[in-house]
């Protein structure tokens, strides 16, 4: 019998892992609890994902070519989505997860992966192999399945990680509403996405308004210490956006958790974790779709080399490759979140710095191509000097930046 891999979760990461494994000729089974309800998500995907994973562009609802950043005091920075060398890929793709995830699952099935609509209820990993139990979502019947290796691709709460005895990760919460707007109002977000900063809408992350095909998503992210205020923060954001939402109709409210730290270990004897289950969401942006897909691909490629001996020592080659390729980026974005979102004055500095053309080019080169774009020494010195001046200007201000509650009272 050919070696078999069991994947818990068939969203973007799990489906990509299955597609990769089937390309290697590995028998693969996916277990997914939720096939109808889309995972709550802002839905921003870099063009790199479409190139690297050969995805059709009909999955894209909107191509965002401009990002509007609004500081706590209301100063605005309009950032064009363009790299150092302008190309046709200068955009951020906006997708709906029910469409995007469904396409990847279907591709995995077309290439021979089996999909079981069920909930994982038990998992045992021994030297002899993997044994999982699950409950059918169709009729509630109980079943078991054996495999050689299990891949956990089941999100921030990851039952797989829990059943492996791993601790829970610190989590942020994101809550958003999908709002249908009249055509005249949708024109405001034709190719623009908005980011809003400030304690009233997100004390330590950011909030957003992202365009989709026939609606926008308006949402907030809040760190572990602020999750109880999520609904309040969302209400503040909607008031802050104001007249641009006139005539809107809420068609769905949804929430999900975001892991705030990557796991120290992502591979074990006969077990691997990818995407949110491994904590692979980047700081500053909270981006997770691309990283779930890429980690699924890399984990599957590593597994394909070590199916005969799926020990922790061999499978951890996946995480070593991951951090060698992306470790610098994760560290930088973690620092940027701490520096840029630490308090409202820093948010003002962050907004101002986003006007710097070199910052814009470096940011979007890194985002779109998933590499830390190198900056010449002269550019680094100029950016450092601009940061120092922006810090001085904002800390020298005599008045406190205008807060949303004050603005609403005027």
Short mmCIF file of C-alpha atoms in Angstrom, two decimals, residues 144-316:
data_model
loop_
_atom_site.label_atom_id
_atom_site.label_comp_id
_atom_site.label_asym_id
_atom_site.label_seq_id
_atom_site.Cartn_x
_atom_site.Cartn_y
_atom_site.Cartn_z
CA UNK A 144 -11.40 5.87 12.05
CA UNK A 145 -8.64 6.20 9.50
CA UNK A 146 -4.97 5.27 9.51
CA UNK A 147 -2.11 7.08 7.81
CA UNK A 148 1.64 7.35 7.86
CA UNK A 149 1.78 11.09 8.56
CA UNK A 150 -0.67 13.79 9.60
CA UNK A 151 -0.54 17.46 8.56
CA UNK A 152 -2.42 19.93 10.75
CA UNK A 153 -3.91 22.67 8.56
CA UNK A 154 -6.83 23.43 10.87
CA UNK A 155 -6.42 27.05 11.86
CA UNK A 156 -5.51 29.11 14.89
CA UNK A 157 -7.37 26.84 17.33
CA UNK A 158 -5.92 23.71 15.63
CA UNK A 159 -7.45 20.55 17.14
CA UNK A 160 -4.50 18.71 15.61
CA UNK A 161 -1.98 20.73 17.65
CA UNK A 162 -4.10 20.32 20.77
CA UNK A 163 -4.31 16.55 20.30
CA UNK A 164 -0.55 16.44 19.81
CA UNK A 165 -0.26 17.99 23.29
CA UNK A 166 0.97 21.38 22.11
CA UNK A 167 0.10 24.62 23.94
CA UNK A 168 -2.36 27.13 22.51
CA UNK A 169 -0.87 30.11 20.72
CA UNK A 170 -1.60 33.70 21.78
CA UNK A 171 -4.35 34.90 19.50
CA UNK A 172 -5.77 38.14 18.17
CA UNK A 173 -9.34 38.46 17.00
CA UNK A 174 -10.61 39.87 13.74
CA UNK A 175 -14.26 40.78 13.22
CA UNK A 176 -15.72 42.14 10.02
CA UNK A 177 -18.98 42.85 8.26
CA UNK A 178 -19.73 42.38 4.61
CA UNK A 179 -21.67 45.43 3.48
CA UNK A 180 -23.52 45.68 0.18
CA UNK A 181 -23.45 49.23 -1.16
CA UNK A 182 -25.17 51.02 -4.03
CA UNK A 183 -23.08 51.19 -7.19
CA UNK A 184 -22.47 54.89 -6.64
CA UNK A 185 -20.95 54.15 -3.24
CA UNK A 186 -18.91 51.15 -4.44
CA UNK A 187 -17.12 53.48 -6.87
CA UNK A 188 -15.29 54.89 -3.83
CA UNK A 189 -13.48 51.53 -3.51
CA UNK A 190 -13.11 50.70 -7.19
CA UNK A 191 -9.39 49.89 -6.82
CA UNK A 192 -8.62 51.22 -3.34
CA UNK A 193 -8.33 49.55 0.05
CA UNK A 194 -8.41 51.58 3.28
CA UNK A 195 -6.40 51.02 6.46
CA UNK A 196 -7.39 52.92 9.61
CA UNK A 197 -5.16 53.37 12.66
CA UNK A 198 -6.07 54.49 16.16
CA UNK A 199 -6.96 53.17 19.61
CA UNK A 200 -10.70 53.61 18.96
CA UNK A 201 -10.63 51.19 16.03
CA UNK A 202 -7.65 48.97 16.89
CA UNK A 203 -5.31 49.60 19.85
CA UNK A 204 -2.46 47.45 18.57
CA UNK A 205 -3.19 46.39 14.98
CA UNK A 206 -5.27 48.09 12.29
CA UNK A 207 -8.76 48.16 10.81
CA UNK A 208 -9.78 48.01 7.18
CA UNK A 209 -12.26 48.49 4.38
CA UNK A 210 -11.55 46.07 1.51
CA UNK A 211 -13.50 45.97 -1.77
CA UNK A 212 -14.96 42.74 -3.14
CA UNK A 213 -16.99 42.02 -6.28
CA UNK A 214 -20.32 43.40 -5.10
CA UNK A 215 -19.67 44.52 -1.51
CA UNK A 216 -16.97 45.71 0.86
CA UNK A 217 -15.64 44.10 4.02
CA UNK A 218 -15.23 46.44 6.98
CA UNK A 219 -13.30 44.97 9.86
CA UNK A 220 -10.92 45.35 12.78
CA UNK A 221 -8.08 43.38 14.30
CA UNK A 222 -7.37 43.46 18.03
CA UNK A 223 -4.62 41.81 20.06
CA UNK A 224 -5.15 39.37 22.96
CA UNK A 225 -5.77 42.12 25.51
CA UNK A 226 -8.54 43.79 23.54
CA UNK A 227 -10.68 40.98 22.15
CA UNK A 228 -13.63 41.76 24.44
CA UNK A 229 -13.95 45.18 22.77
CA UNK A 230 -14.08 43.84 19.22
CA UNK A 231 -17.73 44.76 18.52
CA UNK A 232 -17.24 48.21 20.02
CA UNK A 233 -14.15 48.79 17.88
CA UNK A 234 -16.04 47.73 14.76
CA UNK A 235 -18.87 50.14 15.55
CA UNK A 236 -16.32 52.93 16.00
CA UNK A 237 -14.78 52.11 12.63
CA UNK A 238 -18.12 52.29 10.84
CA UNK A 239 -18.79 55.69 12.39
CA UNK A 240 -15.32 56.80 11.36
CA UNK A 241 -15.87 55.79 7.74
CA UNK A 242 -19.15 57.65 7.96
CA UNK A 243 -21.05 58.80 4.83
CA UNK A 244 -19.13 56.42 2.55
CA UNK A 245 -21.27 53.63 4.02
CA UNK A 246 -24.60 55.42 3.47
CA UNK A 247 -27.18 53.14 1.92
CA UNK A 248 -25.21 50.06 2.90
CA UNK A 249 -26.79 46.79 3.97
CA UNK A 250 -24.97 44.32 6.24
CA UNK A 251 -25.17 40.92 4.60
CA UNK A 252 -22.90 39.02 6.97
CA UNK A 253 -20.94 39.51 10.20
CA UNK A 254 -18.06 37.12 10.80
CA UNK A 255 -15.12 36.72 13.17
CA UNK A 256 -12.01 34.59 13.43
CA UNK A 257 -8.84 34.20 15.45
CA UNK A 258 -5.32 35.05 14.29
CA UNK A 259 -2.24 33.44 15.84
CA UNK A 260 0.15 36.11 17.09
CA UNK A 261 3.31 34.03 17.31
CA UNK A 262 4.78 31.24 15.18
CA UNK A 263 5.32 27.91 16.89
CA UNK A 264 8.86 27.14 17.98
CA UNK A 265 8.52 23.70 16.41
CA UNK A 266 6.37 22.89 13.38
CA UNK A 267 7.34 19.29 12.65
CA UNK A 268 7.41 16.18 14.83
CA UNK A 269 7.52 12.42 14.44
CA UNK A 270 4.89 11.68 11.78
CA UNK A 271 3.25 15.10 12.21
CA UNK A 272 3.57 18.57 10.70
CA UNK A 273 1.75 21.89 11.17
CA UNK A 274 1.20 24.54 8.51
CA UNK A 275 -0.50 27.92 8.12
CA UNK A 276 -2.38 29.31 11.11
CA UNK A 277 -1.97 26.01 12.97
CA UNK A 278 1.78 26.70 12.93
CA UNK A 279 1.28 30.39 13.78
CA UNK A 280 2.46 31.54 10.36
CA UNK A 281 0.64 34.85 10.17
CA UNK A 282 2.91 37.82 9.66
CA UNK A 283 2.88 40.79 11.99
CA UNK A 284 1.99 44.30 10.79
CA UNK A 285 -0.40 43.10 8.07
CA UNK A 286 -1.87 39.96 9.64
CA UNK A 287 -1.53 38.31 6.23
CA UNK A 288 -2.06 34.55 6.27
CA UNK A 289 -3.37 33.23 2.93
CA UNK A 290 -0.08 33.22 1.03
CA UNK A 291 1.84 31.89 4.02
CA UNK A 292 -0.63 29.03 4.54
CA UNK A 293 -0.27 28.03 0.89
CA UNK A 294 3.50 28.33 0.88
CA UNK A 295 3.93 26.40 4.12
CA UNK A 296 1.60 23.71 2.79
CA UNK A 297 3.71 23.40 -0.34
CA UNK A 298 7.02 23.34 1.55
CA UNK A 299 5.80 20.84 4.15
CA UNK A 300 4.53 18.54 1.40
CA UNK A 301 7.79 18.79 -0.55
CA UNK A 302 9.78 17.91 2.57
CA UNK A 303 7.45 15.03 3.34
CA UNK A 304 7.82 13.71 -0.18
CA UNK A 305 11.55 13.28 0.49
CA UNK A 306 11.11 11.50 3.81
CA UNK A 307 8.01 9.29 3.56
CA UNK A 308 10.11 6.21 4.30
CA UNK A 309 11.38 7.77 7.54
CA UNK A 310 9.01 10.51 8.73
CA UNK A 311 10.89 11.29 11.93
CA UNK A 312 11.04 14.68 13.58
CA UNK A 313 14.68 14.96 12.61
CA UNK A 314 13.86 14.53 8.94
CA UNK A 315 10.60 16.47 8.82
CA UNK A 316 12.04 19.48 10.61
#
